[in-house]
PDB file of C-alpha atoms in Angstrom:
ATOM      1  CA  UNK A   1      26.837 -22.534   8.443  1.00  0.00           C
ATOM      2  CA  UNK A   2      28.812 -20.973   5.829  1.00  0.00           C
ATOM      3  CA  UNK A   3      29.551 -18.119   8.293  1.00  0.00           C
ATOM      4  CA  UNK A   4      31.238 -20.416  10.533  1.00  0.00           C
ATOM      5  CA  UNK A   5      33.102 -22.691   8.141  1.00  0.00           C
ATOM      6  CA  UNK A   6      34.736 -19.577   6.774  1.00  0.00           C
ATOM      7  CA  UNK A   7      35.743 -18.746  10.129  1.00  0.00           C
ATOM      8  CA  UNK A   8      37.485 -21.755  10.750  1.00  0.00           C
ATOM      9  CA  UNK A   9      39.280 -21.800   7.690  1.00  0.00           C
ATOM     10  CA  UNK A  10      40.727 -18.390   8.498  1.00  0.00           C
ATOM     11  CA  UNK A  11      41.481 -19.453  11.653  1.00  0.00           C
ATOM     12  CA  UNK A  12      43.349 -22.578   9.852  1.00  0.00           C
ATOM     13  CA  UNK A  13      45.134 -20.216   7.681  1.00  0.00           C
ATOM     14  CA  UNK A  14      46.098 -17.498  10.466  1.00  0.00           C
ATOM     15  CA  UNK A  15      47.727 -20.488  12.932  1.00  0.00           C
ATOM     16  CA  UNK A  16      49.778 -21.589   9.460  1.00  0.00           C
ATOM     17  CA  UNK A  17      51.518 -17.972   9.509  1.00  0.00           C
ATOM     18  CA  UNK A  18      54.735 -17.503  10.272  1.00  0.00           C
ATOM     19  CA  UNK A  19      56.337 -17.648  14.596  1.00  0.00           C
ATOM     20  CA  UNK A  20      57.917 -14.304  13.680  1.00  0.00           C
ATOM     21  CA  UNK A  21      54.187 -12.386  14.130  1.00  0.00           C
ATOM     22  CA  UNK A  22      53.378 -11.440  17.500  1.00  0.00           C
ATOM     23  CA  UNK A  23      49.823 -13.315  18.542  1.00  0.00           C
ATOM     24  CA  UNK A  24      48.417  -9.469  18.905  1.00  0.00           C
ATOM     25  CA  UNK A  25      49.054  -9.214  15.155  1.00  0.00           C
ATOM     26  CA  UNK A  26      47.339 -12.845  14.082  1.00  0.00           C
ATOM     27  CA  UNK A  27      43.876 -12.235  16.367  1.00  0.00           C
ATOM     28  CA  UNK A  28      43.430  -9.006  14.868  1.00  0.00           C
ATOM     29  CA  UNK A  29      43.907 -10.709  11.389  1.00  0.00           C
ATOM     30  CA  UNK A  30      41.319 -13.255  11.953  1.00  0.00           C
ATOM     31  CA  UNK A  31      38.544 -11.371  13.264  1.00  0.00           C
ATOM     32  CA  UNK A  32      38.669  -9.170  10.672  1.00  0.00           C
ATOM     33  CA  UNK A  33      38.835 -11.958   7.998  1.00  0.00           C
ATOM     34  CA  UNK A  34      35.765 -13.245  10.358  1.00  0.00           C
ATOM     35  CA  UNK A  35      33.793 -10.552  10.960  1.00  0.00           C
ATOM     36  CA  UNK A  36      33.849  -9.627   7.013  1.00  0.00           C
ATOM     37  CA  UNK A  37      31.928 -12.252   5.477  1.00  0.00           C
ATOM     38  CA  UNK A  38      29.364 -12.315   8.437  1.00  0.00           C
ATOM     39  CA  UNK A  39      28.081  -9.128   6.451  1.00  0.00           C
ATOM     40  CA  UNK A  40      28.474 -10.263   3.120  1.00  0.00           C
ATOM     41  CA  UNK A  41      26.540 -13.934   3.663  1.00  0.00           C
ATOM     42  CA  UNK A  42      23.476 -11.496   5.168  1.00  0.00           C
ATOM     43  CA  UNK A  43      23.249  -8.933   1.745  1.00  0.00           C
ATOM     44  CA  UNK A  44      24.260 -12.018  -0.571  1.00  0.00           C
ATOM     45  CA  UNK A  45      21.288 -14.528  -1.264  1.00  0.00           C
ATOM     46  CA  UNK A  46      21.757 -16.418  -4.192  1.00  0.00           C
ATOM     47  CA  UNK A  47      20.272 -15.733  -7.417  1.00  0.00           C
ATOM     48  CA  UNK A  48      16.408 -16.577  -8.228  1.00  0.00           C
ATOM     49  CA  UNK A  49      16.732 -19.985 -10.466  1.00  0.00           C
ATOM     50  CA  UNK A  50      16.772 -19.420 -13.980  1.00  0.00           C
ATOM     51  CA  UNK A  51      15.316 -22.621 -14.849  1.00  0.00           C
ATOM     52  CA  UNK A  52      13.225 -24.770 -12.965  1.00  0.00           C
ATOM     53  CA  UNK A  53      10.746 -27.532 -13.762  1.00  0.00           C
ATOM     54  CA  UNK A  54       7.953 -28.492 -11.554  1.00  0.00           C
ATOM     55  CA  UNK A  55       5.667 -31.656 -11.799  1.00  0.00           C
ATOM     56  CA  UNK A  56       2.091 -31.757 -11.655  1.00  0.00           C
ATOM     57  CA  UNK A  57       1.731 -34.113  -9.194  1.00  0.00           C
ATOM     58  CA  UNK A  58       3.580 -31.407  -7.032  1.00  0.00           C
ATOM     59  CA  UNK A  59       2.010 -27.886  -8.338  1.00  0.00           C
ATOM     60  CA  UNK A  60      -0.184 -28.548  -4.842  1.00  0.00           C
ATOM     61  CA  UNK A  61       2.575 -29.273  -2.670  1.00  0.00           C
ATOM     62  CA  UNK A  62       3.113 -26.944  -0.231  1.00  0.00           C
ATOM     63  CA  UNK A  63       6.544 -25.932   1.439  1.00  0.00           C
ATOM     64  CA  UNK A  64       8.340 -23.555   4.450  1.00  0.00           C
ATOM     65  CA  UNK A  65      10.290 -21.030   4.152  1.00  0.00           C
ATOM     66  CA  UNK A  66      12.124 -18.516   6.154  1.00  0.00           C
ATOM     67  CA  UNK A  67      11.535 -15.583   5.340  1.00  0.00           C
ATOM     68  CA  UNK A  68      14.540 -13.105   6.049  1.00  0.00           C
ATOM     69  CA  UNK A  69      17.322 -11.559   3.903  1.00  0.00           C
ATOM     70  CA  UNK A  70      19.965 -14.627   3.934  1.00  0.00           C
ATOM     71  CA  UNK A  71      17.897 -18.047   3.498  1.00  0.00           C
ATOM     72  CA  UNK A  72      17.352 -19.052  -0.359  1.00  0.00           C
ATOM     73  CA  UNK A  73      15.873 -22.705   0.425  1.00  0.00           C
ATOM     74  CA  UNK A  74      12.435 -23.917   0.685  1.00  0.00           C
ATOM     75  CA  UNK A  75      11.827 -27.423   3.280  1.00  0.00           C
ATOM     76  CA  UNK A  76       9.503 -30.320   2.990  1.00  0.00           C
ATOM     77  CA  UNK A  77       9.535 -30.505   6.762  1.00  0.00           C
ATOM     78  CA  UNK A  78       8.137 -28.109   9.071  1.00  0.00           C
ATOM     79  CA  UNK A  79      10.182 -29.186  11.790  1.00  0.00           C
ATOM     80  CA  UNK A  80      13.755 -29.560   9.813  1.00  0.00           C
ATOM     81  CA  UNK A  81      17.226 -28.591  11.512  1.00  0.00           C
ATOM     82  CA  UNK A  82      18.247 -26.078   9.041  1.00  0.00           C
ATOM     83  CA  UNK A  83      14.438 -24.655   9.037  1.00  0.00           C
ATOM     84  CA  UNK A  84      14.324 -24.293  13.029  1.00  0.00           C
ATOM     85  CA  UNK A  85      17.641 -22.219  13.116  1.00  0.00           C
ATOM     86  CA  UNK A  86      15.384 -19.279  11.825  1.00  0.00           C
ATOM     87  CA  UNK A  87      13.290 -19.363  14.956  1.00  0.00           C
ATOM     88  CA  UNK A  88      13.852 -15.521  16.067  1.00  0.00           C
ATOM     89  CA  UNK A  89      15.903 -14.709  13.166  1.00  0.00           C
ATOM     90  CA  UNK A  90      12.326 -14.587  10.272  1.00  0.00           C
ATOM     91  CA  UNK A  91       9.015 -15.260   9.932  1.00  0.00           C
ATOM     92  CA  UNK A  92       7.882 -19.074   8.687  1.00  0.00           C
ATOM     93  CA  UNK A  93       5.877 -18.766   5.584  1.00  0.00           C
ATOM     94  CA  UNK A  94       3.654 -21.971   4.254  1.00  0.00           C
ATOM     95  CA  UNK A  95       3.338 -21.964   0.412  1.00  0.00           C
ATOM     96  CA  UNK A  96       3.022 -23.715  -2.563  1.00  0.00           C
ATOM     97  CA  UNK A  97       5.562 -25.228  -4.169  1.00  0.00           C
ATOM     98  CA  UNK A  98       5.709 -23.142  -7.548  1.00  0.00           C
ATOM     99  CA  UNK A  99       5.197 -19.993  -5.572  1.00  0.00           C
ATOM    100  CA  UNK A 100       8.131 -20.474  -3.312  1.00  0.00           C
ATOM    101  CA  UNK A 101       9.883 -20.651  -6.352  1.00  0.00           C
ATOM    102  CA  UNK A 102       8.527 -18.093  -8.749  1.00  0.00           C
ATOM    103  CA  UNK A 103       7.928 -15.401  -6.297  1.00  0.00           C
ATOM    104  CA  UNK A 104      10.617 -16.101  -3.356  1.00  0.00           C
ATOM    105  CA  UNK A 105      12.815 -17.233  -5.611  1.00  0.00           C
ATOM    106  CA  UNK A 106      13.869 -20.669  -3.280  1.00  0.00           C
ATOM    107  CA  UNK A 107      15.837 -23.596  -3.848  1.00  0.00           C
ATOM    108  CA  UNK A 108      15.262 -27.084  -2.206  1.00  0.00           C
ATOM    109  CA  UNK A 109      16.936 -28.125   1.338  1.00  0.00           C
ATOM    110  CA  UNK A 110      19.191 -30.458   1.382  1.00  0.00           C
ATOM    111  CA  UNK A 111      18.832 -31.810   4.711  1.00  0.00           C
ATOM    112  CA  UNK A 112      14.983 -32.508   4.362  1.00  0.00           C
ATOM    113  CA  UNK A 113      14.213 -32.396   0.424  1.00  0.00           C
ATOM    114  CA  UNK A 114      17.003 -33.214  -1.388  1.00  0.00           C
ATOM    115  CA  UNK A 115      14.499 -35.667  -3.586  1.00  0.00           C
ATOM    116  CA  UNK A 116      13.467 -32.621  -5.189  1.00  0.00           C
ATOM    117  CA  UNK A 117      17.035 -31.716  -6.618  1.00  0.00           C
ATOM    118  CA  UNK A 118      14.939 -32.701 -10.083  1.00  0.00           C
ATOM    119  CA  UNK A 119      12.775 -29.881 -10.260  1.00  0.00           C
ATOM    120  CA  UNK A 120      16.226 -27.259 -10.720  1.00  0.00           C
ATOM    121  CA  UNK A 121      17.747 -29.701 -13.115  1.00  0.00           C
ATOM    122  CA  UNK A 122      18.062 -28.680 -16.815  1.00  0.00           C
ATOM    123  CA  UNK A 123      19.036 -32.072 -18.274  1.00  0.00           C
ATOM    124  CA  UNK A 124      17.003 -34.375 -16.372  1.00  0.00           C
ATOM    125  CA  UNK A 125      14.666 -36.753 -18.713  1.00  0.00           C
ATOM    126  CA  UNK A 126      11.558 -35.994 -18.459  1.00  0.00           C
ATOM    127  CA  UNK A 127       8.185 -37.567 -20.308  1.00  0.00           C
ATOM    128  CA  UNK A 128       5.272 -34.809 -21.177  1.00  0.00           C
ATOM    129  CA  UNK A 129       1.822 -35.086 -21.783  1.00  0.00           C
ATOM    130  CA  UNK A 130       0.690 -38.242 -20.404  1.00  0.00           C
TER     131      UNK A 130
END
């Protein structure tokens, strides 16, 4: 996704240049400017979160991931859009919750867990011990 909304906005910024390029000139231009973060979003995952919280009525809640080198996010649902795009490109994984976390270092999807944007947030209110 972020793949091609970089692509279109080099293409957006290669069709503002100036008439006096030849079109040669401005496709060369934007393939490169495509092709180059193609590579980058596959060796650049996001960092592990530093700080996460998670409740115990969800320590037993278990998640999917995909497991390959560019997906960072873990899904409630086994059958979510973003999850299904890593049919032939990973392997599913079913885990726990605090495990997809600690060890795989995930963050929730926000197409099918967004609910769960709690657990990563440092300032949230939270009541302990009862």
């Amino acid at each position: 996704m972020k793949v091609a909304l970089f692509a279109l906005l080099a293409f957006a910024a290669v069709a503002c240049q100036p008439e006096k390029e030849n079109s040669e000139a401005i496709a060369a231009t934007a393939t490169e400017e495509a092709a180059v973060p193609a590579t980058a979003a596959v060796a650049e995952k996001r960092p592990a979160p530093v700080f996460f919280f998670v409740p115990q009525e969800l320590v037993d809640k278990r998640v999917w991931i995909c497991d390959n080198e560019v997906s960072d996010i873990f899904h409630l649902q086994h059958d979510c859009p973003i999850l299904v795009q890593c049919k032939g490109n990973g392997t599913f994984r079913n885990l726990k919750l605090p495990r997809a976390i600690e060890e795989f270092g995930r963050y929730n999807c926000q197409e099918c867990s967004k609910e769960l944007d709690v657990i990563f947030d440092e300032d949230a209110v939270r009541v302990l011990g009862q």
